[in-house]
Coordinates of C-alpha atoms in Angstrom, one line a residue:
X161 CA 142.7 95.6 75.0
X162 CA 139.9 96.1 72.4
X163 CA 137.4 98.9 72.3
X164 CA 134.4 98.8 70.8
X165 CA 133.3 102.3 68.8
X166 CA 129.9 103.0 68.1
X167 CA 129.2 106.2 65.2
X168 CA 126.1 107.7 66.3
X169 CA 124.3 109.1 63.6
X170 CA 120.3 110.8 63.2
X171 CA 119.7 110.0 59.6
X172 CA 120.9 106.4 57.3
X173 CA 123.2 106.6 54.3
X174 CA 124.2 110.3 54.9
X175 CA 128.1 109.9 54.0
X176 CA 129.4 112.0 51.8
X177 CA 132.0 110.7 49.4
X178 CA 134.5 112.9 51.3
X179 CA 133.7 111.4 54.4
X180 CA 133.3 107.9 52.6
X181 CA 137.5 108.6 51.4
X182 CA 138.5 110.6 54.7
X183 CA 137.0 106.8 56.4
X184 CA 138.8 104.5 54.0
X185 CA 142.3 106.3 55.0
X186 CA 141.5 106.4 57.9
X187 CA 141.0 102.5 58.0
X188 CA 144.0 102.2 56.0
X189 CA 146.1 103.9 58.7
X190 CA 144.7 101.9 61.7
X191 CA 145.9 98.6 59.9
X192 CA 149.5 99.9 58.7
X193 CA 149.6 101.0 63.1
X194 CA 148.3 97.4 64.2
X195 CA 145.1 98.9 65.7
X196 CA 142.3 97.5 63.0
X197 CA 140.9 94.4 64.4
X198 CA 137.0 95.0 62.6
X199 CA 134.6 97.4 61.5
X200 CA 131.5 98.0 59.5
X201 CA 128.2 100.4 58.4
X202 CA 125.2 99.3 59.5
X203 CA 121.8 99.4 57.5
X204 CA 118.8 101.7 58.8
X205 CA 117.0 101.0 62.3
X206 CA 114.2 100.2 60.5
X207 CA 115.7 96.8 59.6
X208 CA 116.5 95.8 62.6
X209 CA 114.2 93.0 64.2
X210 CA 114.5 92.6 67.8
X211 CA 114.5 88.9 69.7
X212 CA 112.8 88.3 73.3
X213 CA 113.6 84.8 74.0
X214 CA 113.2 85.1 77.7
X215 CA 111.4 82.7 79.7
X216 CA 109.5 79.6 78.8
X217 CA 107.0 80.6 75.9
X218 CA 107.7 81.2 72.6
X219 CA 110.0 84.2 71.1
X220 CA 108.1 86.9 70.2
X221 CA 109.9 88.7 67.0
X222 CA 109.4 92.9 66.7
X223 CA 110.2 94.4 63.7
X224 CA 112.5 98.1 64.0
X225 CA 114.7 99.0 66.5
X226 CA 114.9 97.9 70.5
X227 CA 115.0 101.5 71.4
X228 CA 113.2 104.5 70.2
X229 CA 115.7 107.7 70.0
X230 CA 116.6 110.3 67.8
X231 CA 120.1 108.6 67.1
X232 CA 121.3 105.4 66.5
X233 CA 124.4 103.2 66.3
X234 CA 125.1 103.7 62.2
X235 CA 128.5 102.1 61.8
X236 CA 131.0 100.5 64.2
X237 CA 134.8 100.4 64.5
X238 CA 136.4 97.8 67.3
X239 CA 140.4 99.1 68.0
X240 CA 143.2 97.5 69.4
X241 CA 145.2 100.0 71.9
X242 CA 147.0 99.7 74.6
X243 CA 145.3 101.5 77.2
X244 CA 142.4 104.0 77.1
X245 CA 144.0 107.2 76.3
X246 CA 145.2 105.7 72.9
X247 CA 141.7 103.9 72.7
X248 CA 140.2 107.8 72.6
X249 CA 143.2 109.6 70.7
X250 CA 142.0 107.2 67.7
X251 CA 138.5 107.7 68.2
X252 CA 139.0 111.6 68.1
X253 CA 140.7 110.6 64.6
X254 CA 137.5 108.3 63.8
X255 CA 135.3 111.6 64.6
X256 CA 137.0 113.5 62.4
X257 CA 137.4 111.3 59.8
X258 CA 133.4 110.3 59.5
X259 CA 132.2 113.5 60.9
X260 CA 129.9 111.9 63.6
X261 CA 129.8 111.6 67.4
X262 CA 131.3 108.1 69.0
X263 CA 130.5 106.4 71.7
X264 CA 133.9 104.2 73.3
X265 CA 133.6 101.3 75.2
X266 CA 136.2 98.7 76.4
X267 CA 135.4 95.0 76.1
X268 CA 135.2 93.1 79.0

């Protein structure tokens, strides 16, 4: 099963270097354990453009994020596991390791 695990942060680019290393060997140890399937930083909200296509007329393009909030997805990891409880024994390691709140969620 793959999970999906969002690193919620308030401000952009705010790794330290420690956190930047702690990450990479982190990374390092979820591909030697057969759990890495993908994961990446994400740029500012402030780059983000959002897409409504619905209905018939013609998409109307925004320019920031979809949602207004304090916090926002800054980074992602997805994990291979087993079951849940592995699923959130890693992601306890990913907190530590980037030194931000997650957010799991199982694929459907």
């Amino acid at each position: 099963m793959q999970y999906l695990i969002s690193v919620l942060d308030d401000r952009t680019g705010s790794s330290t270097p420690d956190e930047d290393a702690a990450i990479d060997a982190f990374n390092e140890r979820l591909v030697a354990d057969g759990h890495w399937v993908f994961a990446g930083g994400l740029s500012a909200p402030s780059d983000a453009t959002v897409i409504d296509a619905r209905g018939d007329g013609e998409p109307i393009f925004t320019d920031g994020p979809y949602v207004e909030s304090k916090e926002h997805m800054a980074g992602f990891w997805v994990f291979e596991a087993p079951d849940l409880d592995v699923a959130l024994k890693l992601a306890t390691a990913a907190s530590k390791a980037c030194n931000r709140r997650l957010e799991v969620r199982p694929f459907l």
